[in-house]
Amino acid sequence: MGINLLGGIRLRKIDNIEKNDILEIRPPEVYSVPVLCSKGYPVEITVKVGDKVKDGSLIAKPTQSKGAFVYSPTSGKVVSIVEKFTPVGIKCKHVVISNDNKLEEHTFSEIAEKTPQELLKRLAVSGIVDANYGGSPTYLRYTLSAIEKKFTLYVIMSNTDPYLSANEALTIHRTAQVVGGAKYFAKLLASEQIVFVFTGRARLARKTLVQYLKKNEPQLKYKIKLISNNYPSDNIALLNERFKEKKGAFVETFGKKAFVEDAITCYSYFNSVEYGKPCNYRTITISGNNIIRKGNYIVKNGTSFGHILEVAGVINKDQSFKVLNGGIMMGFAEYTTDIASNPETQSINFVDDREYNVAEESPCINCGKCVLACPMNLLPNKLDDLCTRRKTFDAERFGIKSCIECGCCSYVCPSRRYLTQRISVTKRQLKGGEQ
Amino acid sequence: MKYLVSPAPHKNTRQTLNEMYIVVSLMLVCCLLSGYIFYGMNVLIIIASTLVSCLLFEFIFDMIKTKSAHFPHLSSVVTGLLLACIMPLNMPWFFGIFAAAIAIASKYFFGGLGNNLFNPAALGRLVLGVISVGFSYEYFGGQKTALDLILTGNKGELELAKLFTGEMAGAVGTTCIVVILVAMIVLMILKIIRWENIVFAGISFAGIVWATLGFEYILPMLLSGSFVFATVFMLNDPTSSPYTFSGRCLYSIAYGVIGAFVMLHGILGETAIFVALLICNMVAPMFDAFVSIFHRGVKKND
């Protein structure tokens, strides 16, 4: 997006799984659907134990103006409602539904006239949740005052994390749906042109998209922007922090207000507008160096990690390994597989310690590699020093709050200092002090 | 089944501190090998005295500091080899022990690895030079060092080819420029040393020489007086140099200017460049403090 990154790190892409087609994962016998998005907006469960549900029927709706609609991932029977942890460690209610394999579907009614107001209504009820914006529902960003203001739409089509290729795979294999979804978003905003954002190395996806647009959409005004291959250059938090106009809402680029979506959201939005399919699934990259069937899968909401692990197959079962919710750099390591994927799960990785060579923490030698790597223009070594000495006030003066916890400093450190870890703990302490 | 739990990130580089020290040590061994070829057995005595005493003093100070001696890092090996490289040829072996003691003590008095203000090897060499100025760098046949020849006005006796190959009088490991340049390329590829240090130091040094002596003196001056060695191996010492990019630029410019000034107007000869280095080490934290105001994170608009 023409943003000059000050730092970032170069991560080698390990395997090109985006070239393989997107598959649907084998349905499990029981789904346990979390009725919460990660920010914790309250929702009301509309089904009772023993109710029959169809694939796509409503099981929870928001009580306030915030919060997401939750739809059933399968046709079957509600077995129980239990309290469990979500992948990011928040306790919430889960609706447990047993699968009866009848494939009965419930869809939205067709939109007769696709006006921006109708499209916005559909976006609100579709249940689409952003993984990028910290798990808040997408419709919250599209307020009535924001639509039809000719803001530019940016669509992120590929990621820099080596274990995140769902966007790229959707661009290659579901080009029509992704472009269609982007067009609906553009209609919502009345934007004059769509900007497709690619990392430099996503050549196949770029070629596929350009060929598709030339053949099928000759009137569409579009532009292709290349961003750096360095790791956090596609981070929404980074873009937002830099060009923020209003919190979480706009990204201002080249003096114009803009909206940023990704290919996954576009795909889900197209399906919900065109076919009336509620968003009870998400395209997830299942990868890692300890797994056999790597690939991009369409995973239904509420599929447990244990089932995914069973389907994908582990190479080395005896050795202990990590189960990551998210990419390799910012992912959340799970202590159990008895948790369910939800619409904000970006990728699930099963990695063993070959990725991370464990070494004892040795003293900082002030080499300055972390300073060069930091994309937010901070001094991680200085912050680390201040955090160990518990000088939180000084750390705040050195801009600790603008850290996005991308992990670049810990990645490059030859002394194996726990830079990101210490900084994030201090950040949380500061946050707690304010409230 | 057990799952490992740890905070993000779950990936890191392969390069560790000890690997960096091993690579630098190997490069220094190459420099010392070239010294052995030109100067003979005496070099081995120097290496033995500095390296063994550096390891010994590291062991002792580590025991005092941590109450249980363990070698967590190989920095003392690098210090010992660096000291050997910058020693004069006729140095008695016990002076090597003395210099090593000063070097390691200077590191531990400030708090151990990563906290030393001065480059240990440069400090050890300088203290030695102050105590006894009677060391000679003479090559067999009574040949003077390249710097002496330039400063006494006998530039005509210099042969540029010999300056490159290192068949000259000088400190043990610093004369063979070809080996040092190869080491520089290797270290740059492995991202152990920074290009901005070398480029800015070279440019500022050459600029001062051009202004005072003239254009034809630039290359001989750059290749003499341990300048290349000190720039590649000691200016890039991460601990005693600034950690910000702009700080490093200012630091290396200051090093080049002060180095040229001390070499041209002083009587210190081969040790002149270490005086410049120590002066710059002293002010390196200030360079960081100057530029740290630009590293306060990306400003929020609200």
XYZ file of C-alpha atoms in Angstrom:
737
model
C 0.000 0.000 0.000
C 2.924 2.250 -0.581
C 3.772 2.165 3.088
C 7.472 2.304 3.700
C 8.182 -0.113 6.447
C 11.010 0.949 8.666
C 11.789 -2.590 9.671
C 10.333 -6.042 9.418
C 11.948 -9.376 8.905
C 12.265 -11.606 5.896
C 10.572 -14.954 6.461
C 11.116 -17.685 3.918
C 7.981 -19.330 2.561
C 8.267 -22.995 3.393
C 5.805 -24.808 1.170
C 3.459 -23.557 -1.514
C 0.231 -25.003 -0.167
C -1.831 -22.206 -1.738
C -1.423 -24.002 -5.087
C -3.578 -26.895 -3.855
C -7.356 -26.610 -4.077
C -9.389 -25.588 -1.049
C -11.104 -28.581 0.527
C -13.912 -28.953 2.996
C -12.933 -30.764 6.125
C -14.720 -34.025 6.959
C -17.675 -33.108 9.238
C -17.251 -34.181 12.862
C -20.053 -35.858 14.806
C -20.377 -33.093 17.366
C -19.869 -29.373 16.969
C -19.487 -27.052 19.941
C -20.093 -23.535 18.717
C -18.745 -20.630 20.785
C -21.333 -17.847 20.907
C -18.855 -15.049 21.448
C -16.437 -13.029 19.435
C -13.149 -12.327 21.121
C -13.992 -8.858 22.417
C -16.696 -10.391 24.549
C -19.839 -8.627 23.359
C -22.801 -10.294 25.046
C -25.112 -12.469 22.984
C -28.360 -14.230 23.708
C -28.735 -17.924 22.842
C -32.016 -18.460 20.948
C -32.112 -22.265 21.030
C -32.845 -24.662 23.854
C -31.459 -28.103 24.595
C -33.287 -30.652 22.465
C -34.170 -28.208 19.630
C -33.729 -29.329 16.048
C -31.556 -27.001 13.981
C -30.720 -26.770 10.293
C -27.398 -25.897 8.678
C -27.447 -22.118 8.899
C -30.260 -21.522 11.357
C -29.764 -18.836 13.975
C -28.564 -20.022 17.352
C -27.495 -16.750 19.023
C -28.096 -13.080 18.418
C -26.588 -9.949 19.966
C -28.417 -8.289 22.826
C -26.825 -4.892 22.279
C -26.014 -3.067 19.090
C -22.606 -4.757 19.114
C -21.902 -8.451 18.803
C -22.234 -10.992 16.044
C -25.011 -13.296 14.905
C -24.085 -16.960 15.295
C -25.451 -19.652 12.979
C -25.555 -23.390 13.308
C -22.795 -25.177 11.351
C -24.808 -28.326 10.746
C -28.254 -29.824 10.732
C -28.915 -31.761 13.884
C -29.966 -31.524 17.487
C -28.807 -29.243 20.281
C -27.323 -31.621 22.842
C -26.244 -29.241 25.580
C -25.022 -25.769 26.362
C -21.688 -25.804 28.194
C -19.074 -23.314 29.367
C -15.679 -23.743 27.727
C -12.668 -21.733 26.693
C -12.363 -20.144 23.256
C -9.078 -20.479 21.330
C -7.891 -17.149 22.736
C -8.564 -18.145 26.324
C -11.892 -16.474 27.137
C -14.518 -18.522 28.929
C -17.895 -18.446 27.223
C -20.973 -20.510 26.486
C -20.767 -23.120 23.726
C -23.786 -24.642 22.007
C -23.092 -28.334 21.447
C -24.867 -29.679 18.333
C -24.815 -33.300 17.212
C -24.594 -33.885 13.476
C -27.409 -35.967 11.936
C -25.878 -35.941 8.407
C -29.193 -34.821 6.809
C -27.656 -31.747 5.117
C -30.777 -29.633 5.607
C -29.931 -26.021 4.882
C -31.411 -22.762 5.971
C -30.599 -19.763 3.809
C -31.430 -16.063 3.746
C -34.022 -14.781 1.321
C -32.685 -13.416 -1.921
C -31.998 -9.685 -2.124
C -34.238 -8.344 -4.885
C -32.554 -5.019 -5.390
C -28.942 -4.755 -4.286
C -28.953 -1.236 -2.879
C -26.230 -0.212 -0.376
C -28.778 -0.195 2.477
C -29.883 -3.742 1.692
C -26.268 -4.873 1.379
C -25.440 -3.326 4.754
C -28.412 -5.115 6.326
C -27.178 -8.404 4.915
C -23.647 -7.719 6.177
C -25.018 -7.135 9.679
C -26.978 -10.381 9.850
C -24.488 -12.529 7.936
C -22.338 -13.163 10.998
C -19.048 -12.254 9.321
C -16.306 -11.555 11.845
C -12.952 -9.958 11.128
C -9.904 -11.838 12.233
C -7.731 -8.853 11.485
C -9.444 -6.257 13.621
C -9.215 -8.232 16.844
C -12.288 -10.327 16.220
C -15.011 -7.703 16.070
C -17.922 -8.135 13.642
C -17.321 -6.596 10.238
C -20.570 -4.609 10.117
C -19.463 -2.450 13.066
C -17.022 -0.653 10.799
C -19.636 0.037 8.133
C -21.830 2.552 9.874
C -24.546 4.413 7.993
C -22.433 7.567 8.046
C -19.529 5.741 6.415
C -21.288 4.105 3.477
C -21.658 5.749 0.079
C -18.895 8.287 0.847
C -16.650 7.149 -2.012
C -13.963 5.731 0.244
C -11.408 3.552 -1.486
C -11.615 -0.170 -0.833
C -8.398 -2.078 -0.242
C -8.513 -5.853 -0.387
C -5.589 -7.790 1.076
C -5.015 -10.812 -1.169
C -1.899 -12.371 0.344
C -0.102 -12.487 3.669
C 3.499 -12.270 4.743
C 3.354 -14.920 7.460
C 4.794 -18.158 5.973
C 2.000 -20.227 7.542
C -0.897 -18.036 6.403
C -1.996 -18.677 2.845
C -5.802 -18.769 2.982
C -6.153 -15.361 1.301
C -3.797 -16.363 -1.482
C -5.500 -19.726 -2.008
C -8.941 -18.115 -2.223
C -7.611 -15.665 -4.788
C -6.279 -18.508 -6.924
C -9.126 -21.027 -6.618
C -12.227 -18.912 -5.831
C -11.390 -15.831 -7.898
C -14.969 -15.146 -8.990
C -16.370 -15.198 -5.470
C -13.594 -13.031 -4.036
C -13.936 -10.431 -6.795
C -17.726 -10.558 -6.435
C -17.497 -9.930 -2.699
C -15.079 -7.077 -3.268
C -17.551 -5.585 -5.759
C -20.353 -5.701 -3.196
C -18.133 -3.986 -0.636
C -17.241 -1.380 -3.257
C -20.955 -0.866 -3.964
C -21.556 -0.426 -0.257
C -18.941 2.294 -0.101
C -19.660 3.677 -3.581
C -15.922 3.577 -4.100
C -14.575 4.482 -7.512
C -11.944 1.809 -7.620
C -10.874 -1.314 -5.812
C -7.240 -1.705 -4.847
C -6.012 -5.286 -4.601
C -3.035 -5.547 -2.265
C -0.461 -8.270 -2.873
C 2.854 -9.131 -1.349
C 5.620 -9.222 -3.905
C 6.065 -12.982 -3.854
C 2.387 -13.913 -4.442
C 2.960 -14.030 -8.201
C 0.561 -16.852 -9.039
C -2.351 -15.222 -7.216
C -1.645 -11.892 -8.898
C -1.476 -13.460 -12.335
C -4.695 -15.402 -11.791
C -6.558 -12.313 -10.647
C -5.360 -10.139 -13.528
C -6.278 -12.804 -16.062
C -9.717 -13.234 -14.504
C -10.393 -9.503 -14.429
C -9.300 -9.074 -18.059
C -11.561 -11.893 -19.193
C -14.669 -11.409 -17.069
C -14.691 -7.898 -15.642
C -13.467 -5.496 -18.322
C -15.416 -2.535 -16.900
C -14.183 -2.891 -13.319
C -11.855 -0.113 -12.260
C -9.109 -1.681 -10.232
C -5.522 -1.181 -9.239
C -2.884 -3.574 -7.980
C -0.613 -2.479 -5.170
C 2.431 -4.377 -4.069
C 3.605 -4.380 -0.492
C 6.883 -5.537 0.939
C 7.535 -9.224 1.552
C 8.900 -8.388 4.982
C 6.854 -9.947 7.698
C 4.432 -7.557 9.357
C 3.806 -5.328 6.318
C 0.234 -6.665 5.962
C -0.585 -6.225 9.625
C -3.850 -4.324 9.960
C -2.845 -3.042 13.383
C 0.303 -1.577 11.884
C -1.580 0.095 9.060
C -4.229 1.340 11.458
C -1.727 2.713 13.952
C 0.038 4.615 11.254
C -2.821 6.069 9.323
C -5.591 5.985 11.821
C -8.411 8.453 11.445
C -10.924 6.947 13.825
C -10.261 3.922 15.957
C -10.595 0.704 14.016
C -12.598 2.311 11.283
C -10.580 3.918 8.553
C -7.165 3.544 7.145
C -6.027 6.712 5.496
C -3.724 6.251 2.567
C -2.485 8.861 0.110
C -4.646 11.461 1.836
C -7.862 9.549 1.146
C -9.920 7.629 3.617
C -10.017 3.957 2.878
C -11.442 0.643 4.040
C -9.387 -2.517 4.236
C -10.854 -5.979 3.806
C -9.269 -9.315 3.045
C -10.071 -12.049 0.552
C -11.588 -14.322 3.211
C -14.151 -11.697 4.219
C -14.955 -10.941 0.572
C -15.549 -14.633 -0.099
C -17.905 -15.017 2.871
C -19.761 -11.814 1.971
C -20.295 -12.907 -1.624
C -21.737 -16.230 -0.462
C -24.100 -14.544 1.971
C -25.347 -12.003 -0.610
C -25.520 -14.229 -3.672
C -26.518 -17.593 -2.241
C -27.927 -16.436 1.106
C -25.455 -18.587 2.997
C -24.832 -17.333 6.535
C -21.212 -17.234 7.583
C -20.841 -20.325 9.751
C -17.477 -21.316 8.279
C -14.071 -19.842 7.594
C -11.228 -20.656 5.243
C -8.388 -21.694 7.510
C -4.817 -22.622 6.724
C -3.875 -25.847 8.458
C -0.152 -26.179 8.362
C 3.020 -26.595 10.338
C 6.092 -28.775 10.117
C 4.544 -31.588 12.145
C 1.552 -32.330 9.930
C 0.892 -34.577 6.928
C -2.062 -33.118 4.988
C -1.228 -29.435 4.904
C -3.603 -27.177 3.082
C -6.346 -24.600 3.101
C -9.626 -25.994 4.377
C -13.121 -24.627 4.758
C -13.717 -25.312 8.426
C -17.182 -25.043 9.966
C -17.650 -22.982 13.063
C -17.303 -25.140 16.152
C -15.097 -27.903 14.750
C -12.776 -28.954 17.528
C -9.012 -28.706 17.092
C -8.756 -32.364 18.020
C -10.888 -33.325 15.008
C -8.779 -31.143 12.725
C -5.640 -32.782 14.115
C -7.136 -36.198 13.435
C -8.053 -35.281 9.848
C -4.732 -33.639 9.058
C -2.562 -36.279 10.680
C 0.515 -35.746 12.832
C 3.926 -36.955 11.685
C 5.593 -37.392 15.048
C 3.024 -38.350 17.644
C 5.389 -39.293 20.437
C 7.158 -35.970 20.650
C 5.370 -33.055 22.243
C 4.551 -30.198 19.906
C 2.741 -26.890 19.768
C -0.829 -26.306 18.646
C -1.029 -22.720 17.464
C -4.156 -20.718 16.872
C -2.857 -18.161 14.378
C 0.382 -17.683 12.542
C 3.811 -18.699 13.670
C 4.788 -15.201 14.775
C 1.728 -14.024 16.675
C -0.152 -17.263 17.283
C -1.582 -18.442 20.572
C -0.262 -21.791 21.836
C -3.070 -24.013 23.121
C -2.714 -26.380 26.044
C -5.483 -28.658 24.820
C -7.216 -29.614 21.584
C -10.643 -29.621 23.238
C -11.404 -26.180 21.863
C -13.463 -25.155 18.902
C -12.530 -23.017 15.924
C -14.565 -19.873 15.499
C -14.889 -17.284 12.714
C -11.830 -15.409 13.918
C -9.435 -18.353 13.683
C -6.995 -17.435 10.921
C -4.923 -20.554 10.827
C -4.097 -23.584 12.901
C -0.489 -24.708 12.980
C 1.061 -27.775 14.473
C 4.757 -27.110 14.907
C 7.457 -28.854 16.873
C 10.623 -27.397 18.335
C 12.509 -27.493 15.045
C 11.051 -24.051 14.424
C 12.347 -22.618 17.653
C 15.841 -23.434 18.778
C 15.663 -23.121 22.493
C 18.647 -21.479 24.119
C 19.241 -19.881 27.458
C 18.713 -16.167 27.659
C 22.089 -14.437 27.596
C 22.870 -10.786 28.295
C 21.986 -8.160 25.697
C 25.079 -7.045 23.805
C 23.386 -3.970 22.281
C 23.839 -5.189 18.727
C 20.821 -3.178 17.594
C 19.271 -5.870 15.386
C 15.940 -5.463 17.167
C 16.001 -1.709 16.503
C 16.467 -2.338 12.784
C 13.734 -4.990 12.744
C 11.062 -3.059 14.657
C 8.346 -1.902 12.229
C 6.938 0.587 14.734
C 10.211 2.502 15.170
C 10.803 1.538 18.785
C 13.899 0.604 20.786
C 13.121 -2.961 21.955
C 16.430 -3.380 23.800
C 15.850 -0.187 25.762
C 12.246 -1.175 26.511
C 13.411 -4.626 27.622
C 15.870 -3.015 30.018
C 13.186 -0.710 31.413
C 10.675 -3.555 31.717
C 13.091 -5.765 33.669
C 13.731 -2.887 36.040
C 9.958 -2.257 36.275
C 10.262 1.339 35.158
C 6.867 1.346 33.506
C 6.592 5.118 33.411
C 9.854 5.422 31.490
C 8.760 2.584 29.236
C 5.602 4.532 28.420
C 7.754 7.543 27.598
C 9.668 5.365 25.139
C 6.417 4.515 23.363
C 5.727 1.014 24.663
C 2.032 1.460 23.895
C 2.587 1.615 20.141
C 4.114 -1.891 20.143
C 1.995 -4.255 18.033
C 3.634 -7.406 19.457
C 4.598 -8.675 16.017
C 7.554 -10.568 17.470
C 10.225 -9.290 15.076
C 12.578 -8.270 17.886
C 12.456 -11.672 19.571
C 12.905 -13.318 16.187
C 16.161 -11.558 15.330
C 17.737 -11.456 18.801
C 21.002 -13.467 18.838
C 21.000 -13.390 22.668
C 17.524 -15.020 22.707
C 16.080 -12.305 24.918
C 12.357 -12.540 25.645
C 11.734 -9.067 24.252
C 8.185 -9.353 22.919
C 7.072 -11.352 25.899
C 8.364 -8.856 28.443
C 7.047 -5.858 26.525
C 3.581 -7.365 26.167
C 3.401 -8.149 29.888
C 4.341 -4.563 30.750
C 1.801 -3.277 28.231
C -0.897 -5.296 29.925
C 0.176 -3.975 33.320
C -0.070 -0.415 32.044
C -3.520 -1.124 30.608
C -4.651 -2.565 33.931
C -3.353 0.480 35.760
C -5.450 2.801 33.633
C -8.731 1.061 34.331
C -0.617 -36.211 24.421
C 1.243 -33.198 25.727
C 1.233 -29.857 24.000
C 3.895 -27.248 24.484
C 2.670 -23.839 25.587
C 4.746 -20.717 25.169
C 4.115 -17.071 24.363
C 4.524 -15.844 20.765
C 6.653 -15.714 18.636
C 7.186 -19.405 17.963
C 10.026 -18.966 15.501
C 13.470 -17.410 15.714
C 16.664 -17.070 13.772
C 19.316 -19.729 13.821
C 22.054 -17.256 14.689
C 23.105 -17.267 18.326
C 25.624 -15.191 20.231
C 28.192 -17.974 20.463
C 27.923 -18.674 16.734
C 28.744 -15.036 16.081
C 31.769 -15.267 18.376
C 32.958 -18.442 16.695
C 32.791 -16.868 13.215
C 34.643 -13.755 14.368
C 37.253 -15.942 16.097
C 37.802 -17.919 12.901
C 38.353 -14.705 10.954
C 40.832 -13.496 13.569
C 42.677 -16.813 13.391
C 43.046 -16.250 9.633
C 44.572 -12.826 10.317
C 46.968 -14.353 12.848
C 47.933 -17.073 10.364
C 49.039 -14.401 7.927
C 51.063 -12.866 10.776
C 52.642 -16.256 11.482
C 53.684 -16.588 7.852
C 55.477 -13.217 7.907
C 56.841 -13.022 11.445
C 57.425 -16.606 12.540
C 57.325 -18.327 15.907
C 57.080 -15.167 18.023
C 53.448 -14.803 16.970
C 52.522 -18.123 18.554
C 53.947 -17.017 21.910
C 51.865 -13.839 21.755
C 48.693 -15.784 20.932
C 49.313 -18.267 23.711
C 49.914 -15.601 26.334
C 46.885 -13.432 25.483
C 44.369 -16.169 24.684
C 45.113 -18.367 27.680
C 45.225 -15.455 30.101
C 41.972 -14.008 28.697
C 40.200 -17.319 29.240
C 41.713 -17.607 32.699
C 40.706 -14.114 33.789
C 37.219 -14.605 32.342
C 36.954 -17.752 34.445
C 38.133 -15.965 37.589
C 35.914 -12.920 37.170
C 32.931 -15.083 36.250
C 33.487 -17.068 39.435
C 33.623 -13.871 41.487
C 30.507 -12.476 39.833
C 28.217 -15.495 39.660
C 29.726 -17.613 42.463
C 29.803 -20.595 40.107
C 32.018 -20.571 37.086
C 30.336 -21.463 33.831
C 31.301 -20.294 30.400
C 28.082 -18.892 29.038
C 29.717 -17.181 26.076
C 32.908 -17.146 24.053
C 33.534 -13.412 24.117
C 36.821 -13.890 25.973
C 38.150 -15.947 23.058
C 37.444 -13.038 20.725
C 39.090 -10.603 23.156
C 42.180 -12.790 23.437
C 42.582 -13.185 19.691
C 41.956 -9.461 19.114
C 44.642 -8.606 21.657
C 47.067 -10.981 19.963
C 46.346 -9.357 16.603
C 47.168 -5.839 17.721
C 50.305 -6.690 19.710
C 53.768 -5.587 18.582
C 56.221 -8.258 17.561
C 58.811 -8.040 20.319
C 56.358 -7.983 23.201
C 57.435 -10.097 26.215
C 54.897 -12.778 27.092
C 54.108 -11.438 30.601
C 52.910 -8.167 29.087
C 50.317 -10.212 27.229
C 48.976 -11.451 30.548
C 48.893 -7.908 31.879
C 46.963 -6.614 28.877
C 44.505 -9.497 29.130
C 43.929 -8.731 32.813
C 43.170 -5.074 32.008
C 40.863 -6.054 29.144
C 38.746 -8.560 31.047
C 38.702 -6.474 34.231
C 37.457 -3.444 32.291
C 34.558 -5.570 31.083
C 33.603 -7.016 34.458
C 33.968 -3.767 36.402
C 31.108 -2.365 34.337
C 28.934 -5.442 34.889
C 30.074 -8.162 32.525
C 29.185 -8.935 28.957
C 27.100 -6.286 27.264
C 27.755 -3.562 29.797
C 31.337 -2.570 29.075
C 31.836 1.024 28.009
C 35.160 0.455 26.222
C 36.319 -2.153 23.784
C 38.298 -4.480 26.103
C 41.073 -5.329 23.648
C 41.660 -1.717 22.647
C 41.825 -0.658 26.279
C 44.272 -3.423 27.146
C 46.525 -2.515 24.246
C 46.450 1.190 25.055
C 47.328 0.699 28.713
C 50.221 -1.474 27.606
C 51.342 1.195 25.153
C 51.265 3.881 27.837
C 53.272 1.770 30.290
C 56.005 0.855 27.886
C 56.636 2.721 24.646
C 59.737 0.722 23.889
C 57.994 -1.823 21.668
C 59.102 -1.976 18.107
C 57.156 -3.076 15.096
C 60.283 -3.603 13.003
C 60.158 -6.101 10.244
C 63.281 -8.148 9.612
C 65.872 -5.922 8.031
C 64.989 -2.926 10.177
C 62.092 -1.794 8.017
C 59.818 0.816 9.560
C 56.029 0.628 9.669
C 54.032 2.116 6.818
C 52.651 4.874 9.023
C 56.143 5.893 10.146
C 57.298 6.020 6.537
C 54.394 8.292 5.558
C 54.737 10.619 8.533
C 58.499 10.985 8.152
C 58.102 11.916 4.509
C 59.443 8.713 3.000
C 56.308 7.779 1.132
C 58.359 6.893 -1.912
C 59.693 3.764 -0.188
C 56.178 2.323 0.127
C 54.955 -0.362 -2.232
C 51.185 -0.577 -2.502
C 51.243 -4.268 -3.398
C 53.191 -5.057 -0.237
C 50.741 -2.999 1.816
C 47.949 -5.236 0.547
C 49.703 -8.542 1.055
C 51.020 -7.555 4.475
C 54.745 -8.041 3.930
C 55.342 -4.972 6.070
C 56.315 -4.026 9.567
C 53.376 -3.614 11.910
C 51.224 -5.188 14.582
C 50.998 -8.974 14.337
C 47.623 -9.599 12.738
C 46.824 -6.254 11.189
C 49.173 -5.975 8.226
C 47.633 -8.381 5.731
C 44.842 -6.269 4.238
C 43.673 -8.971 1.798
C 42.771 -11.374 4.591
C 41.009 -8.629 6.542
C 38.960 -7.623 3.495
C 37.899 -11.229 2.895
C 36.940 -11.480 6.581
C 34.964 -8.254 6.197
C 32.948 -9.680 3.302
C 32.234 -12.906 5.191
C 31.126 -11.038 8.317
C 28.958 -8.699 6.263
C 27.194 -11.603 4.552
C 26.517 -13.180 7.947
C 25.188 -9.799 9.192
C 27.648 -9.664 12.079
C 29.156 -6.315 11.090
C 27.331 -3.309 9.679
C 28.118 -1.653 6.343
C 27.367 1.867 7.561
C 30.185 1.713 10.125
C 32.788 0.819 7.522
C 31.565 3.160 4.793
C 31.214 6.258 6.960
C 34.476 5.630 8.835
C 36.362 5.181 5.557
C 34.855 8.275 3.945
C 35.456 10.581 6.914
C 38.991 9.278 7.429
C 39.823 9.707 3.752
C 38.327 13.200 3.784
C 40.564 14.377 6.629
C 43.643 12.843 5.019
C 42.813 14.515 1.710
C 42.390 17.889 3.412
C 45.686 17.714 5.310
C 48.103 15.665 3.195
C 46.651 15.402 -0.278
C 44.863 13.011 -2.560
C 47.775 10.637 -3.219
C 48.100 9.931 0.512
C 44.561 8.567 0.927
C 45.165 4.946 -0.053
C 48.477 4.482 1.819
C 47.008 6.059 4.937
C 43.875 3.877 4.774
C 45.987 0.743 4.498
C 48.486 1.596 7.222
C 48.432 2.002 10.977
C 45.970 -0.853 11.706
C 43.096 1.300 10.405
C 41.414 -1.432 8.352
C 41.715 -3.980 11.128
C 40.351 -1.644 13.784
C 37.486 -0.588 11.526
C 36.407 -4.096 10.608
C 36.851 -5.885 13.919
C 36.771 -3.276 16.668
C 34.562 -0.465 15.431
C 31.822 -3.040 14.850
C 31.991 -4.351 18.411
C 28.250 -4.285 19.150
C 28.524 -3.520 22.847
C 30.672 -0.427 22.659
C 29.038 1.006 19.517
C 25.577 2.637 19.295
C 22.558 0.434 18.641
C 20.631 2.816 16.394
C 21.371 3.222 12.696
C 21.779 6.998 12.796
C 23.795 6.730 15.997
C 26.164 4.333 14.273
C 26.567 6.729 11.345
C 27.533 9.614 13.643
C 29.789 7.315 15.651
C 31.750 6.063 12.671
C 32.122 9.564 11.223
C 33.529 10.736 14.565
C 35.840 7.715 14.613
C 37.172 8.477 11.140
C 37.777 12.150 11.891
C 39.390 11.627 15.293
C 41.365 8.647 14.000
C 42.873 10.616 11.116
C 43.615 13.546 13.391
C 45.375 11.441 16.042
C 47.298 9.428 13.472
C 48.553 12.503 11.647
C 49.337 14.747 14.586
C 50.186 12.347 17.379
C 53.256 10.384 18.368
C 51.342 7.211 19.162
C 51.989 5.442 15.884
C 50.140 2.162 15.608
C 48.147 2.699 18.814
C 46.738 6.037 17.614
C 43.656 4.472 16.070
C 42.779 2.771 19.376
C 42.852 6.139 21.132
C 40.296 7.360 18.601
C 38.254 4.201 19.098
C 38.182 4.587 22.878
C 37.191 8.247 22.625
C 34.293 7.229 20.373
C 33.349 4.351 22.706
C 33.092 6.896 25.484
C 30.578 9.038 23.600
C 28.685 6.179 21.914
C 25.861 6.145 24.517
C 25.423 9.854 23.884
C 24.887 9.296 20.165
C 22.145 6.838 21.074
C 20.639 9.304 23.500
C 20.588 12.002 20.788
C 18.725 9.875 18.282
C 16.506 7.942 20.717
C 14.062 10.841 20.551
C 13.242 9.709 16.998
C 12.570 6.156 18.187
C 9.537 6.669 20.373
C 7.175 4.598 18.286
C 4.813 5.669 15.553
C 2.810 8.638 16.736
C -0.889 8.122 17.144
C -3.113 10.581 15.410
C -5.730 10.782 18.116
